[in-house]
């Protein structure tokens, strides 16, 4: 794309060739009314209010692309007339219930009605019964709906669920009189409002999607609202606290909406979470899992003293990555000063993986981010249950399929209907557990530049190729001579006689024949479908921007070191850009800041994980700590961005910083550590209060800062080990350590809207083929231990691998696994 100059209302502006006029205008602070268009999604042309004149022709600004030298006028008499009529049509029959409507105060219908000066109504639509519908966590009121289709578009283009569509409203035949009297675009709008409302693609009564709430977030009016928030508060009563979501490594920008609990109780409460939906899409955990604060805590001096004594006695601090960078630095400083061992197995495996990757790449950090996945048109995902590990990575994957007409390969052992639902251009390859190494070798084989790849690897890859003879069935046309006997009348005698003649006919016939075909044993090892090569060739026809996503199954694999080196080779010798999903919220930050150890010592203080003495933001330990929504600090995201987060709610108890000060560190506030985050690990010496947290009108992310990827000493060679063919799971059922959508940790599960009991998640297919039913109690036994759980039927997975979650603190799922997230087990009904 090249930079071009266009003129909008006599103002010369620069933009990229092919950019929509609307985006170019917005980026330069020029206002063009627009209702249905969502940045990052495809234009739907549902509202038509963005009319402008480009080089003398009327076009829709959200859909018309800028060209060099284009002259654009945003307002003419005709355009103003159309816009005014469109707004009148939108206002037809719109119930005057603004006083109680959830959207009031932030309603685009209110704004545009005022903006365009609509103070009278020229049109009418005969109304029909349009009762409000409860779709579970979302409430739809068709009476308020202006059928702008933003909800439909965001669900399809951004989220990938495609759960909503327009459906017939049921109405009288159209009154043709308006056709003559109305401006053309306003008439089209009037026509649409007569005929349509929003419905569910599933045809069911309830929404069965991944429940992100993005449709309600983008709805410009009060037609789609979060059921729990409905009628709870007016928008103007809520204080906006800019923050960063604390649930996964996506680090989404959010805003906690806070006000007092009630007239009697002046304590603050979070009522909802909002997002800048044009630039960031939340998942259901980010949107609905906000009330996990550690409530009612005060300073318990006696327990604090016990905590100090425990720290003085301890030789180990064990913790999870649900902490800020500043807290990680406090722990590291404590280690340096007092010699603690720091134990965090999940961050340690990521840290080791990054180190092994760096030994070949020469860079401290993987090279890409989810923005580049969004912009790619060929994406591969390996070693991650994408929809659960990092929903934003799934959105990026989907966005690349929908917006860039891209294609993708999803390699994972657990069959996933949500990923399959992303479209025909996604092929899922459900390989056996422990085959992630094979997948990466396959990527090298298919995509690496063999001229440059180390010869040792090229030779190894060649060994997988062979030709083999296969029998194929072919349809051929064969000539057949058929004798036909006819009765003819002799012209001379008039007698009838039989005559036989031969007739040639072509008949279709199936024949089997032997042909030599190229065979790639790597594909066979992965159980790739027979049409893999044909499909791939089709997918790659227009591909020119490649993204590879790798996830936690790779970091915990017994050959993680080799897998990391393979990832670095792919990044170095192919066009793929690499992004790694950090396992938990701040796994990347922790792995950069802390020197982590493998083995605990004799006495452990646990932070959000069990220890001999436990500090807990969940309120389950010996001394309470603040939860993430009660803290200031920074979090390092998958996009290698250090994002600030603010405290939405007050916390009256002790913090880690108080304990650290009591045993020898000195810092008034936790955020005093922000400017001391290690520069040699890519952080910057910036003060917390100087860190911004917003997006510009152009969609530029002005949040915190980006880590610098420092150079790292590389190994002298690029050797990688061959695939270890002896590596298999023991005989038995297979279970996978993963959470269902909308759950990440005990913090998400502590929240009112997401709280649920965990269990053994099994697909409908699995249950059908076994003697188990939902609700049955089973004993799951592995070589590491045993658990008794209830069976939960999960229609968001398929196939015969059962899933064990980590979000329910009553279930110690991790104890059944060694490191790798798959293990074999016996599952017996009790
Ligand atoms: S529900 Fe809201 S977003 Fe969806 S079409 Fe109606 S007004 Fe638009
Ligand atoms: S909640 Fe999310 S997934 Fe469900 S319909 Fe709305 S946008 Fe689609
Ligand atoms: S914003 Fe362009 S048609 Fe709706």
CSV table of C-alpha atoms and ligand atoms in Angstrom, one decimal, residues 22 26 32-38 43-51 60-63 90 148 189, ligand 3:
chain,number,residue,atom,x,y,z
A,22,UNK,CA,-14.5,6.9,6.5
A,26,UNK,CA,-11.7,9.6,11.3
A,32,UNK,CA,-18.7,11.7,8.9
A,33,UNK,CA,-21.8,10.2,10.5
A,34,UNK,CA,-21.7,6.4,10.5
A,35,UNK,CA,-23.8,3.9,12.4
A,36,UNK,CA,-23.4,0.4,11.1
A,37,UNK,CA,-19.6,0.4,10.3
A,38,UNK,CA,-17.2,-1.3,12.8
A,43,UNK,CA,-18.8,-2.9,5.8
A,44,UNK,CA,-22.4,-4.0,5.9
A,45,UNK,CA,-24.0,-1.0,4.2
A,46,UNK,CA,-26.9,-1.3,6.6
A,47,UNK,CA,-27.4,2.3,7.7
A,48,UNK,CA,-26.3,4.3,4.6
A,49,UNK,CA,-25.9,7.4,6.7
A,50,UNK,CA,-22.2,7.8,5.8
A,51,UNK,CA,-23.1,9.1,2.3
A,60,UNK,CA,-20.8,5.3,1.1
A,61,UNK,CA,-17.7,6.4,3.0
A,62,UNK,CA,-17.4,3.1,5.0
A,63,UNK,CA,-17.2,1.1,1.8
A,90,UNK,CA,-34.7,5.1,12.6
A,148,UNK,CA,-27.9,-1.8,11.9
A,189,UNK,CA,-33.7,1.8,5.3
B,3,LIG,S1,-21.7,3.4,8.2
B,3,LIG,FE1,-21.6,3.2,6.0
B,3,LIG,S2,-23.5,2.3,5.5
B,3,LIG,FE2,-23.5,2.4,7.7
